[in-house]
XYZ file of C-alpha atoms in Angstrom:
258
model
C 143.962 11.741 -219.682
C 141.836 11.058 -222.790
C 143.693 13.233 -225.056
C 147.116 11.733 -224.004
C 145.545 8.289 -224.359
C 144.063 9.129 -227.813
C 147.730 10.378 -228.929
C 149.404 7.323 -227.741
C 146.886 5.202 -229.638
C 147.485 6.900 -232.697
C 151.161 6.784 -232.297
C 150.917 3.061 -231.812
C 148.916 2.778 -235.107
C 151.687 4.950 -236.995
C 154.613 3.070 -235.420
C 156.358 0.444 -237.804
C 157.484 -1.722 -234.785
C 154.725 -3.735 -232.848
C 155.472 -2.061 -229.495
C 152.409 -0.719 -227.813
C 153.789 2.659 -227.669
C 153.217 3.284 -223.822
C 149.716 1.790 -224.281
C 150.235 -1.761 -222.533
C 149.098 -0.760 -219.117
C 145.865 0.373 -220.616
C 145.158 -3.079 -222.399
C 143.337 -5.659 -220.746
C 144.870 -8.750 -222.091
C 147.123 -10.659 -219.873
C 150.775 -9.223 -220.722
C 152.838 -6.956 -222.722
C 153.240 -9.520 -225.683
C 149.559 -9.843 -225.814
C 149.293 -6.088 -225.722
C 151.643 -5.800 -228.565
C 149.856 -8.164 -230.668
C 146.537 -6.475 -230.136
C 147.973 -3.202 -231.254
C 149.537 -4.904 -234.301
C 145.939 -6.067 -235.328
C 144.894 -2.543 -234.938
C 147.779 -0.954 -236.837
C 147.396 -3.803 -239.747
C 143.475 -2.757 -239.875
C 144.291 0.887 -240.414
C 146.608 0.142 -242.919
C 144.275 -1.999 -244.982
C 141.771 0.543 -244.705
C 143.870 2.961 -246.359
C 145.024 0.599 -249.013
C 141.289 -0.002 -249.745
C 140.861 3.658 -250.056
C 143.636 3.913 -252.427
C 142.113 0.813 -254.729
C 138.760 2.242 -254.774
C 140.442 5.822 -255.907
C 142.945 4.428 -258.376
C 141.095 1.636 -259.511
C 142.380 1.333 -263.178
C 146.151 1.851 -261.747
C 145.260 -1.233 -259.778
C 144.072 -3.123 -262.571
C 147.283 -2.234 -264.279
C 149.941 -2.862 -261.878
C 147.928 -5.860 -260.477
C 147.187 -6.432 -256.922
C 150.531 -7.513 -255.604
C 152.742 -4.750 -257.044
C 149.845 -2.159 -256.278
C 149.649 -3.239 -252.409
C 153.413 -3.054 -252.271
C 153.393 0.263 -253.407
C 150.429 1.356 -251.371
C 151.899 0.332 -248.078
C 155.266 2.199 -249.159
C 153.282 5.313 -249.715
C 151.224 4.844 -246.484
C 154.527 4.493 -244.420
C 155.568 7.876 -245.876
C 152.409 9.422 -246.204
C 150.253 8.716 -243.372
C 146.601 10.137 -243.201
C 146.699 13.544 -241.930
C 142.611 14.314 -242.725
C 139.430 13.263 -241.107
C 137.966 12.495 -244.127
C 139.368 9.252 -245.769
C 137.856 10.766 -249.239
C 141.063 13.216 -249.409
C 143.461 10.384 -248.737
C 145.737 9.520 -251.774
C 146.043 13.221 -253.128
C 149.854 12.545 -253.276
C 149.595 9.105 -254.709
C 149.999 9.758 -258.357
C 153.210 12.093 -257.995
C 154.597 9.460 -255.652
C 153.927 6.701 -258.414
C 155.359 8.742 -260.957
C 158.740 9.075 -259.030
C 158.529 5.534 -257.744
C 157.842 4.038 -261.429
C 160.257 6.872 -263.037
C 161.167 4.376 -265.902
C 157.419 3.615 -266.398
C 155.654 7.329 -266.937
C 152.645 5.625 -268.107
C 151.954 4.405 -264.362
C 151.990 7.906 -263.254
C 150.054 9.123 -266.074
C 147.369 6.392 -265.144
C 147.223 7.442 -261.550
C 146.752 10.925 -262.189
C 143.860 9.997 -264.712
C 142.294 7.768 -262.095
C 142.789 10.616 -259.353
C 141.578 13.629 -261.317
C 138.184 11.646 -262.345
C 137.383 10.651 -258.912
C 138.058 14.453 -257.831
C 135.442 15.362 -260.712
C 133.252 13.255 -259.308
C 132.497 15.185 -256.188
C 133.971 18.297 -257.073
C 132.596 21.920 -256.350
C 129.141 22.613 -258.334
C 128.284 25.224 -260.561
C 125.631 25.863 -263.309
C 127.171 25.809 -266.797
C 126.346 28.533 -269.419
C 123.356 27.123 -271.742
C 122.698 27.976 -275.355
C 119.797 30.252 -274.598
C 121.983 32.214 -272.355
C 124.721 32.348 -274.833
C 122.081 33.847 -277.222
C 121.336 36.704 -274.665
C 124.814 38.001 -274.793
C 124.874 41.339 -276.633
C 126.949 41.916 -279.840
C 129.135 44.598 -278.367
C 129.885 42.495 -275.213
C 131.797 40.050 -277.631
C 134.953 42.290 -277.933
C 135.595 41.814 -274.138
C 133.586 39.045 -272.733
C 135.664 36.004 -270.916
C 134.677 32.540 -269.916
C 135.740 30.133 -267.657
C 135.645 26.568 -267.122
C 133.446 24.768 -264.714
C 135.393 23.653 -261.205
C 135.728 20.476 -262.053
C 137.568 20.636 -265.439
C 141.044 20.187 -265.738
C 143.489 19.355 -268.539
C 146.254 16.774 -268.270
C 149.239 16.234 -270.508
C 150.179 12.656 -271.609
C 153.251 11.702 -273.168
C 152.423 7.799 -273.379
C 149.403 5.919 -274.999
C 147.762 6.091 -271.456
C 144.252 6.763 -272.544
C 144.371 3.565 -275.067
C 145.403 1.496 -272.050
C 142.731 3.070 -269.651
C 139.949 2.161 -272.212
C 141.161 -1.171 -272.742
C 141.341 -1.869 -268.810
C 137.948 -0.406 -268.795
C 136.423 -2.501 -270.963
C 138.168 -5.956 -269.239
C 140.398 -6.047 -272.406
C 144.184 -6.770 -272.525
C 145.878 -3.346 -272.643
C 148.106 -2.345 -275.336
C 151.955 -2.278 -274.463
C 153.058 1.191 -273.111
C 154.425 3.036 -275.726
C 155.352 7.086 -276.138
C 153.295 9.159 -278.021
C 154.703 10.917 -281.237
C 154.038 14.360 -279.563
C 152.464 15.118 -276.149
C 148.424 15.059 -276.032
C 145.895 16.635 -273.740
C 142.988 14.885 -271.921
C 140.255 17.104 -270.673
C 138.430 15.914 -267.735
C 135.326 17.429 -266.078
C 132.143 16.361 -264.557
C 128.871 16.272 -267.015
C 125.675 15.890 -265.027
C 126.451 13.503 -262.323
C 129.217 11.681 -263.767
C 132.912 12.320 -264.444
C 133.969 12.397 -268.258
C 137.276 12.854 -270.411
C 138.385 13.066 -273.657
C 141.481 13.448 -275.713
C 141.389 16.997 -277.445
C 143.584 18.211 -280.389
C 146.610 20.858 -280.016
C 144.087 23.820 -281.059
C 141.470 23.107 -278.686
C 144.144 22.415 -275.697
C 145.458 25.981 -276.545
C 141.901 27.560 -276.669
C 141.066 26.166 -273.334
C 144.823 27.484 -272.113
C 143.641 31.015 -272.891
C 140.325 30.576 -270.986
C 142.298 29.292 -268.119
C 144.355 32.505 -268.042
C 141.254 34.582 -267.979
C 142.073 35.835 -271.877
C 138.857 37.042 -273.686
C 136.969 35.257 -276.517
C 138.400 37.705 -279.126
C 141.865 37.438 -277.883
C 141.517 33.798 -277.986
C 140.132 33.858 -281.408
C 143.042 36.386 -282.882
C 145.697 33.796 -281.123
C 143.987 30.731 -282.806
C 144.160 32.950 -286.042
C 148.003 33.587 -285.792
C 148.902 29.880 -284.566
C 146.699 28.195 -287.029
C 146.312 30.242 -290.173
C 145.092 27.361 -292.548
C 141.914 27.085 -290.441
C 138.554 29.280 -290.367
C 138.769 30.720 -286.885
C 135.263 31.829 -286.825
C 134.018 28.369 -287.914
C 136.228 26.334 -285.499
C 135.786 28.716 -282.637
C 132.050 28.816 -282.900
C 131.962 24.830 -282.940
C 134.346 24.803 -280.154
C 131.958 27.183 -278.175
C 129.161 25.325 -278.991
C 130.705 21.773 -277.849
C 132.145 23.365 -274.695
C 128.415 24.570 -273.831
C 126.682 21.112 -274.881
C 129.498 19.453 -272.856
C 128.478 21.556 -269.641
C 132.088 23.095 -269.523
C 131.449 26.701 -269.902
C 130.688 29.730 -267.454
C 130.887 33.588 -268.050
C 133.571 34.911 -266.109
C 132.365 37.187 -263.461
C 135.201 39.546 -262.273
């Protein structure tokens, strides 16, 4: 029946050997040897299509590794992780963690791939109407003691330990990238969709902490009090106000609805 034939064809595509996986009798081509060659053509086309999808999603990682190394890694990944989703858009969600393990001695590779994938995810992630400055002005004074904000669904914070951001920018501008080097201390990168395009920027330790409190559903007053304890040298009302304005201008914030 058709379902059995489809399953056999899928099995043949996922086989590493060139056998027809029980399909030879269904292929009109003049013998088992010809059938095996034809199945191999389909198998290669399937693999090449998945490689194309990975190259598109991980474009800067491709530039960084070079065509040959990237293709070798992609083929190994595909062999271990065949596509299990009907939409090719979602293929490769585990490629960055896989590269992190595969290139364990080169953590910049895994970080580059994670940055690539998170930017792609932000591009077509869930929509949300961000908070505007006029809406912020309507919040009554008494609400500020308990009000909680949340980030738009496409926002995500990554931790980087290498100079991956500098390498990414060099590749993006078709410039020779700097040599990979560890940062003096781990840094944070904020990624989100602004308008219709994904954006990212490096953020300081204080802003990263503030965003972490937002992600933990802490109130804005709690956020301010914690920043005051952690960074006693700053004027928290001034800095928190500046952060709030920037987040709104960057279309990053929502008012949390519990």
